[in-house]
mmCIF file of C-alpha atoms in Angstrom:
data_model
loop_
_atom_site.group_PDB
_atom_site.id
_atom_site.type_symbol
_atom_site.label_atom_id
_atom_site.label_comp_id
_atom_site.label_asym_id
_atom_site.label_seq_id
_atom_site.Cartn_x
_atom_site.Cartn_y
_atom_site.Cartn_z
ATOM 1 C CA MET T 1 -9.910 -49.972 11.151
ATOM 2 C CA SER T 2 -8.974 -46.876 13.623
ATOM 3 C CA LEU T 3 -9.795 -43.295 12.559
ATOM 4 C CA ILE T 4 -9.850 -40.326 14.286
ATOM 5 C CA ASN T 5 -13.106 -38.330 15.449
ATOM 6 C CA LEU T 6 -12.079 -34.578 15.029
ATOM 7 C CA ASP T 7 -15.699 -34.095 16.403
ATOM 8 C CA ALA T 8 -14.264 -34.403 19.813
ATOM 9 C CA ALA T 9 -11.094 -31.894 19.137
ATOM 10 C CA ARG T 10 -10.597 -30.165 22.564
ATOM 11 C CA ALA T 11 -8.668 -26.862 23.810
ATOM 12 C CA ARG T 12 -5.330 -28.559 25.219
ATOM 13 C CA PRO T 13 -6.093 -26.976 29.774
ATOM 14 C CA GLY T 14 -5.179 -23.748 30.035
ATOM 15 C CA GLY T 15 -5.768 -22.547 26.139
ATOM 16 C CA ARG T 16 -6.647 -19.278 25.943
ATOM 17 C CA ALA T 17 -8.592 -19.230 22.466
ATOM 18 C CA SER T 18 -11.264 -20.898 20.753
ATOM 19 C CA PRO T 19 -11.014 -22.286 16.733
ATOM 20 C CA ARG T 20 -12.719 -18.278 16.104
ATOM 21 C CA ALA T 21 -10.405 -16.411 17.969
ATOM 22 C CA ARG T 22 -7.670 -13.595 16.614
ATOM 23 C CA ARG T 23 -5.251 -15.858 17.457
ATOM 24 C CA PRO T 24 -4.509 -18.858 14.374
ATOM 25 C CA THR T 25 -5.767 -21.840 15.429
ATOM 26 C CA ILE T 26 -4.612 -25.067 14.614
ATOM 27 C CA LEU T 27 -5.686 -28.364 15.238
ATOM 28 C CA LEU T 28 -3.025 -31.466 15.711
ATOM 29 C CA VAL T 29 -3.658 -34.895 15.239
ATOM 30 C CA ASP T 30 -1.441 -37.202 16.567
ATOM 31 C CA LEU T 31 -1.737 -40.309 15.253
ATOM 32 C CA SER T 32 2.268 -41.867 16.335
ATOM 33 C CA ASP T 33 3.164 -43.476 19.233
ATOM 34 C CA GLY T 34 4.745 -40.200 20.574
ATOM 35 C CA ASP T 35 4.321 -37.508 22.717
ATOM 36 C CA ASP T 36 3.308 -34.074 20.772
ATOM 37 C CA ARG T 37 3.217 -32.381 24.077
ATOM 38 C CA ASP T 38 6.440 -30.805 23.346
ATOM 39 C CA LEU T 39 5.188 -29.059 19.806
ATOM 40 C CA SER T 40 2.002 -28.211 20.926
ATOM 41 C CA GLY T 41 3.480 -26.357 23.535
ATOM 42 C CA TYR T 42 6.166 -24.569 21.473
ATOM 43 C CA LEU T 43 3.416 -23.432 18.992
ATOM 44 C CA ASP T 44 1.548 -22.143 21.579
ATOM 45 C CA GLN T 45 4.038 -19.989 22.759
ATOM 46 C CA GLN T 46 4.964 -18.828 19.375
ATOM 47 C CA GLY T 47 1.376 -17.193 19.656
ATOM 48 C CA LEU T 48 -0.893 -20.259 18.035
ATOM 49 C CA SER T 49 -3.594 -21.892 19.566
ATOM 50 C CA VAL T 50 -3.170 -25.298 19.612
ATOM 51 C CA HIS T 51 -6.415 -27.802 19.947
ATOM 52 C CA ASP T 52 -6.180 -31.667 20.084
ATOM 53 C CA ALA T 53 -8.098 -34.227 18.486
ATOM 54 C CA PRO T 54 -7.844 -37.260 20.393
ATOM 55 C CA PRO T 55 -7.855 -40.535 18.078
ATOM 56 C CA THR T 56 -10.744 -42.661 18.988
ATOM 57 C CA ARG T 57 -11.398 -46.697 17.697
ATOM 58 C CA THR T 58 -14.313 -45.681 15.766
ATOM 59 C CA VAL T 59 -14.682 -45.969 11.987
ATOM 60 C CA THR T 60 -16.533 -42.972 10.379
ATOM 61 C CA THR T 61 -16.974 -41.312 6.787
ATOM 62 C CA ASP T 62 -18.062 -37.942 7.940
ATOM 63 C CA GLN T 63 -16.619 -35.238 7.301
ATOM 64 C CA PRO T 64 -13.900 -34.331 9.354
ATOM 65 C CA GLU T 65 -15.180 -30.962 11.676
ATOM 66 C CA THR T 66 -11.838 -28.939 10.610
ATOM 67 C CA GLU T 67 -14.079 -25.876 10.104
ATOM 68 C CA GLY T 68 -12.679 -22.369 11.997
ATOM 69 C CA PHE T 69 -9.369 -23.754 11.824
ATOM 70 C CA ASP T 70 -6.695 -21.643 10.324
ATOM 71 C CA ALA T 71 -4.027 -24.966 9.619
ATOM 72 C CA VAL T 72 -4.229 -28.792 10.835
ATOM 73 C CA VAL T 73 -0.852 -30.714 11.834
ATOM 74 C CA LEU T 74 -1.309 -34.059 11.454
ATOM 75 C CA ILE T 75 1.626 -36.193 13.359
ATOM 76 C CA THR T 76 2.070 -39.239 12.152
ATOM 77 C CA SER T 77 5.069 -42.441 10.952
ATOM 78 C CA LEU T 78 4.467 -44.000 7.826
ATOM 79 C CA PRO T 79 3.341 -46.283 6.164
ATOM 80 C CA ASN T 80 -0.050 -45.577 8.038
ATOM 81 C CA THR T 81 -3.131 -46.571 6.153
ATOM 82 C CA THR T 82 -5.251 -45.058 9.112
ATOM 83 C CA ALA T 83 -2.948 -41.398 8.524
ATOM 84 C CA LEU T 84 -3.641 -41.768 4.644
ATOM 85 C CA ALA T 85 -7.501 -42.138 5.325
ATOM 86 C CA ALA T 86 -7.281 -39.117 7.614
ATOM 87 C CA ILE T 87 -5.452 -36.973 5.079
ATOM 88 C CA ARG T 88 -7.882 -38.077 1.958
ATOM 89 C CA ARG T 89 -10.727 -36.700 4.589
ATOM 90 C CA MET T 90 -9.543 -33.472 5.732
ATOM 91 C CA THR T 91 -8.403 -32.254 2.059
ATOM 92 C CA ASN T 92 -11.334 -31.530 0.812
ATOM 93 C CA THR T 93 -12.153 -28.199 -1.245
ATOM 94 C CA ASN T 94 -12.805 -25.434 1.496
ATOM 95 C CA ALA T 95 -10.266 -27.523 4.027
ATOM 96 C CA PRO T 96 -7.999 -25.405 5.973
ATOM 97 C CA PRO T 97 -3.993 -26.534 4.888
ATOM 98 C CA LEU T 98 -2.861 -29.634 6.486
ATOM 99 C CA LEU T 99 1.080 -29.863 7.276
ATOM 100 C CA VAL T 100 1.885 -33.726 7.718
ATOM 101 C CA VAL T 101 5.003 -33.933 10.189
ATOM 102 C CA ALA T 102 6.490 -37.673 9.733
ATOM 103 C CA ARG T 103 7.909 -39.290 12.237
ATOM 104 C CA SER T 104 9.130 -41.888 9.968
ATOM 105 C CA GLY T 105 8.894 -43.319 6.821
ATOM 106 C CA GLU T 106 10.739 -43.465 3.280
ATOM 107 C CA SER T 107 11.001 -41.029 0.300
ATOM 108 C CA LEU T 108 8.012 -42.972 -1.807
ATOM 109 C CA GLU T 109 5.430 -43.225 1.484
ATOM 110 C CA ARG T 110 5.865 -39.432 2.035
ATOM 111 C CA VAL T 111 5.281 -38.542 -1.655
ATOM 112 C CA LEU T 112 2.295 -40.734 -1.086
ATOM 113 C CA ALA T 113 1.141 -38.176 1.626
ATOM 114 C CA LEU T 114 1.450 -35.255 -0.582
ATOM 115 C CA GLU T 115 -0.221 -37.036 -3.328
ATOM 116 C CA MET T 116 -3.202 -37.776 -1.012
ATOM 117 C CA GLY T 117 -3.565 -34.226 -0.560
ATOM 118 C CA ALA T 118 -1.598 -33.104 1.858
ATOM 119 C CA ASP T 119 0.007 -29.190 1.515
ATOM 120 C CA ASP T 120 3.483 -30.076 2.965
ATOM 121 C CA LEU T 121 5.482 -32.763 4.971
ATOM 122 C CA VAL T 122 8.320 -32.380 7.007
ATOM 123 C CA GLY T 123 10.370 -35.531 8.685
ATOM 124 C CA GLU T 124 11.369 -36.393 11.852
ATOM 125 C CA GLU T 125 14.688 -34.713 11.730
ATOM 126 C CA ALA T 126 12.650 -31.426 11.129
ATOM 127 C CA THR T 127 12.588 -29.288 14.572
ATOM 128 C CA GLU T 128 9.996 -27.193 15.880
ATOM 129 C CA ARG T 129 10.950 -23.794 14.789
ATOM 130 C CA GLU T 130 10.918 -25.622 10.993
ATOM 131 C CA VAL T 131 7.205 -26.877 11.637
ATOM 132 C CA LEU T 132 6.046 -23.319 12.796
ATOM 133 C CA THR T 133 7.765 -21.695 10.075
ATOM 134 C CA ARG T 134 6.316 -24.370 7.468
ATOM 135 C CA LEU T 135 2.699 -23.439 9.033
ATOM 136 C CA HIS T 136 2.952 -19.436 8.738
ATOM 137 C CA GLY T 137 3.981 -20.279 5.075
ATOM 138 C CA LEU T 138 0.595 -22.600 4.518
ATOM 139 C CA MET T 139 -1.209 -20.167 6.000
ATOM 140 C CA ARG T 140 0.078 -17.131 4.360
ATOM 141 C CA ARG T 141 -0.447 -19.235 1.059
ATOM 142 C CA ARG T 142 -3.745 -19.701 1.858
ATOM 143 C CA LYS T 143 -4.425 -16.359 2.537
ATOM 144 C CA ILE T 144 -3.094 -14.938 -0.506
ATOM 145 C CA GLU T 145 -5.058 -17.444 -2.341
ATOM 146 C CA GLN T 146 -8.533 -16.256 -0.839
ATOM 147 C CA ASP T 147 -8.049 -12.987 -1.744
ATOM 148 C CA GLU T 148 -7.062 -13.494 -5.355
ATOM 149 C CA LYS T 149 -10.549 -15.434 -5.516
ATOM 150 C CA ALA T 150 -12.104 -12.150 -3.982
ATOM 151 C CA ASP T 151 -10.583 -9.941 -6.209
ATOM 152 C CA ARG T 152 -11.973 -12.237 -9.533
ATOM 153 C CA ALA T 153 -15.683 -11.956 -7.969
ATOM 154 C CA PRO T 154 -17.912 -10.055 -9.655
ATOM 155 C CA PHE T 155 -18.385 -6.441 -8.379
ATOM 156 C CA PRO T 156 -20.717 -4.068 -9.155
ATOM 157 C CA ASP T 157 -19.885 -1.205 -12.025
ATOM 158 C CA GLY T 158 -18.374 1.550 -10.584
ATOM 159 C CA ALA T 159 -17.760 -0.322 -7.246
ATOM 160 C CA TRP T 160 -14.678 0.744 -4.854
ATOM 161 C CA ARG T 161 -13.277 -2.637 -3.109
ATOM 162 C CA LEU T 162 -11.804 -2.572 0.882
ATOM 163 C CA ASN T 163 -9.806 -4.980 1.018
ATOM 164 C CA SER T 164 -9.359 -5.708 4.774
ATOM 165 C CA ALA T 165 -6.470 -8.066 4.365
ATOM 166 C CA PHE T 166 -3.975 -6.062 2.660
ATOM 167 C CA ARG T 167 -5.616 -2.506 4.427
ATOM 168 C CA ALA T 168 -6.203 -1.138 0.888
ATOM 169 C CA LEU T 169 -8.596 0.853 -1.197
ATOM 170 C CA VAL T 170 -9.152 -0.412 -5.063
ATOM 171 C CA SER T 171 -11.131 1.927 -7.395
ATOM 172 C CA PRO T 172 -13.359 0.856 -9.779
ATOM 173 C CA GLU T 173 -10.677 1.483 -12.476
ATOM 174 C CA GLY T 174 -8.297 -0.573 -10.521
ATOM 175 C CA ARG T 175 -6.077 2.209 -8.734
ATOM 176 C CA ARG T 176 -4.895 1.030 -5.349
ATOM 177 C CA LEU T 177 -4.529 3.100 -2.090
ATOM 178 C CA ASP T 178 -2.579 2.332 0.959
ATOM 179 C CA LEU T 179 -4.776 2.936 4.193
ATOM 180 C CA SER T 180 -3.956 3.735 7.698
ATOM 181 C CA SER T 181 -5.798 2.094 10.334
ATOM 182 C CA GLY T 182 -7.730 4.955 10.738
ATOM 183 C CA ASP T 183 -8.837 5.118 6.738
ATOM 184 C CA GLU T 184 -10.021 1.638 7.387
ATOM 185 C CA ALA T 185 -11.959 1.754 10.075
ATOM 186 C CA LEU T 186 -13.591 5.146 8.532
ATOM 187 C CA LEU T 187 -14.248 3.051 5.920
ATOM 188 C CA ALA T 188 -15.426 -0.006 7.074
ATOM 189 C CA ALA T 189 -18.386 1.850 9.161
ATOM 190 C CA PHE T 190 -19.877 2.878 5.766
ATOM 191 C CA THR T 191 -20.311 -0.713 4.945
ATOM 192 C CA GLU T 192 -21.582 -1.775 8.177
ATOM 193 C CA SER T 193 -23.848 1.061 8.447
ATOM 194 C CA PHE T 194 -27.633 1.395 7.612
ATOM 195 C CA GLU T 195 -28.393 2.951 4.439
ATOM 196 C CA GLY T 196 -24.623 3.707 3.886
ATOM 197 C CA LEU T 197 -25.116 6.828 5.972
ATOM 198 C CA ILE T 198 -22.312 7.212 9.190
ATOM 199 C CA LEU T 199 -22.482 10.118 12.256
ATOM 200 C CA ASP T 200 -19.732 10.765 14.692
ATOM 201 C CA ARG T 201 -20.732 8.014 17.073
ATOM 202 C CA ASP T 202 -19.998 5.373 14.194
ATOM 203 C CA TYR T 203 -16.422 6.477 14.573
ATOM 204 C CA PRO T 204 -14.775 6.087 17.483
ATOM 205 C CA ARG T 205 -11.287 7.418 16.339
ATOM 206 C CA GLY T 206 -12.382 10.952 16.213
ATOM 207 C CA ASP T 207 -14.207 13.427 14.389
ATOM 208 C CA VAL T 208 -15.624 11.915 11.246
ATOM 209 C CA ARG T 209 -15.832 14.794 8.981
ATOM 210 C CA THR T 210 -11.948 15.763 9.863
ATOM 211 C CA ALA T 211 -11.614 12.036 8.946
ATOM 212 C CA ILE T 212 -13.399 11.926 5.596
ATOM 213 C CA SER T 213 -11.923 15.485 4.638
ATOM 214 C CA ARG T 214 -8.350 13.567 5.467
ATOM 215 C CA LEU T 215 -9.065 10.892 3.475
ATOM 216 C CA ARG T 216 -10.314 12.620 0.510
ATOM 217 C CA ARG T 217 -6.830 14.672 0.046
ATOM 218 C CA LYS T 218 -4.992 11.446 0.380
ATOM 219 C CA VAL T 219 -7.382 9.876 -2.220
ATOM 220 C CA ARG T 220 -7.037 12.699 -4.715
ATOM 221 C CA ARG T 221 -3.027 13.461 -4.010
ATOM 222 C CA ASN T 222 -2.397 9.567 -4.889
ATOM 223 C CA THR T 223 -4.993 8.737 -7.562
ATOM 224 C CA GLY T 224 -5.964 11.746 -8.778
ATOM 225 C CA LEU T 225 -9.452 10.271 -7.944
ATOM 226 C CA GLU T 226 -12.192 12.184 -6.016
ATOM 227 C CA LEU T 227 -13.769 10.269 -3.071
ATOM 228 C CA PRO T 228 -17.366 9.605 -3.735
ATOM 229 C CA ILE T 229 -18.413 10.751 -0.017
ATOM 230 C CA GLN T 230 -22.084 12.819 0.102
ATOM 231 C CA ASN T 231 -22.657 15.089 3.201
ATOM 232 C CA ILE T 232 -26.290 14.566 3.477
ATOM 233 C CA TRP T 233 -27.661 17.642 5.468
ATOM 234 C CA GLY T 234 -29.246 16.120 8.754
ATOM 235 C CA ARG T 235 -28.702 13.185 8.255
ATOM 236 C CA GLY T 236 -24.293 11.972 7.941
ATOM 237 C CA TYR T 237 -22.274 11.166 5.533
ATOM 238 C CA ARG T 238 -22.561 8.856 2.652
ATOM 239 C CA PHE T 239 -20.561 7.012 0.491
ATOM 240 C CA ASP T 240 -22.497 7.201 -2.932
ATOM 241 C CA ALA T 241 -20.712 4.461 -5.287
ATOM 242 C CA PRO T 242 -20.845 1.190 -4.452
ATOM 243 C CA LEU T 243 -18.737 0.065 -1.978
ATOM 244 C CA VAL T 244 -17.453 -3.912 -1.182
ATOM 245 C CA ARG T 245 -15.574 -5.110 1.948
ATOM 246 C CA THR T 246 -13.032 -7.913 0.450
#
């Protein structure tokens, strides 16, 4: 049986991003007889970094290496036992979302692919723009799921939460405050600093005292709470409560 060696995934020549770059990274697996270059090029032009996983004639039961990718696109014709096996192997608990592009196949075969674990499926009639839209939808839903999971995780008593994905600060009472980029950078500096102490050099966006005063007023005005930042004489400023970055 012919399976795919995902460990051999490589960036398309001329690509500017690695799987850990800032651009969303897509692993593209083509098990069809067609040419995926048009789709790959389109996705790249739309801000995604596309990486190819070339098929090989090897049989392996190893877990596919999809870590670091934001989503996987599997192009195949149905029915295809190799594609179904790849779907099963690429849909473990921590795997990125999988979109199947079925070049052919009846309704029952498409349903089977979804039952095997694919997160979404489009047929050969789908345009490149639809594939892009569905990819963004899958990545957006996965991000929301991850954030909700993080929000349900246990936190220390009295902890404030810095939610970087939504750029928000959540008080121990559950009150949420939207942050500016400067506010987020200030709070992030507290989470990254030794002993939770920061000085002007730890905040590259200006005077740290001014930034703290501004954020204190904002928190007080919008939540009625006092931000627990203390001035430790001769040492800097400290967030005097648990501050968890999620």
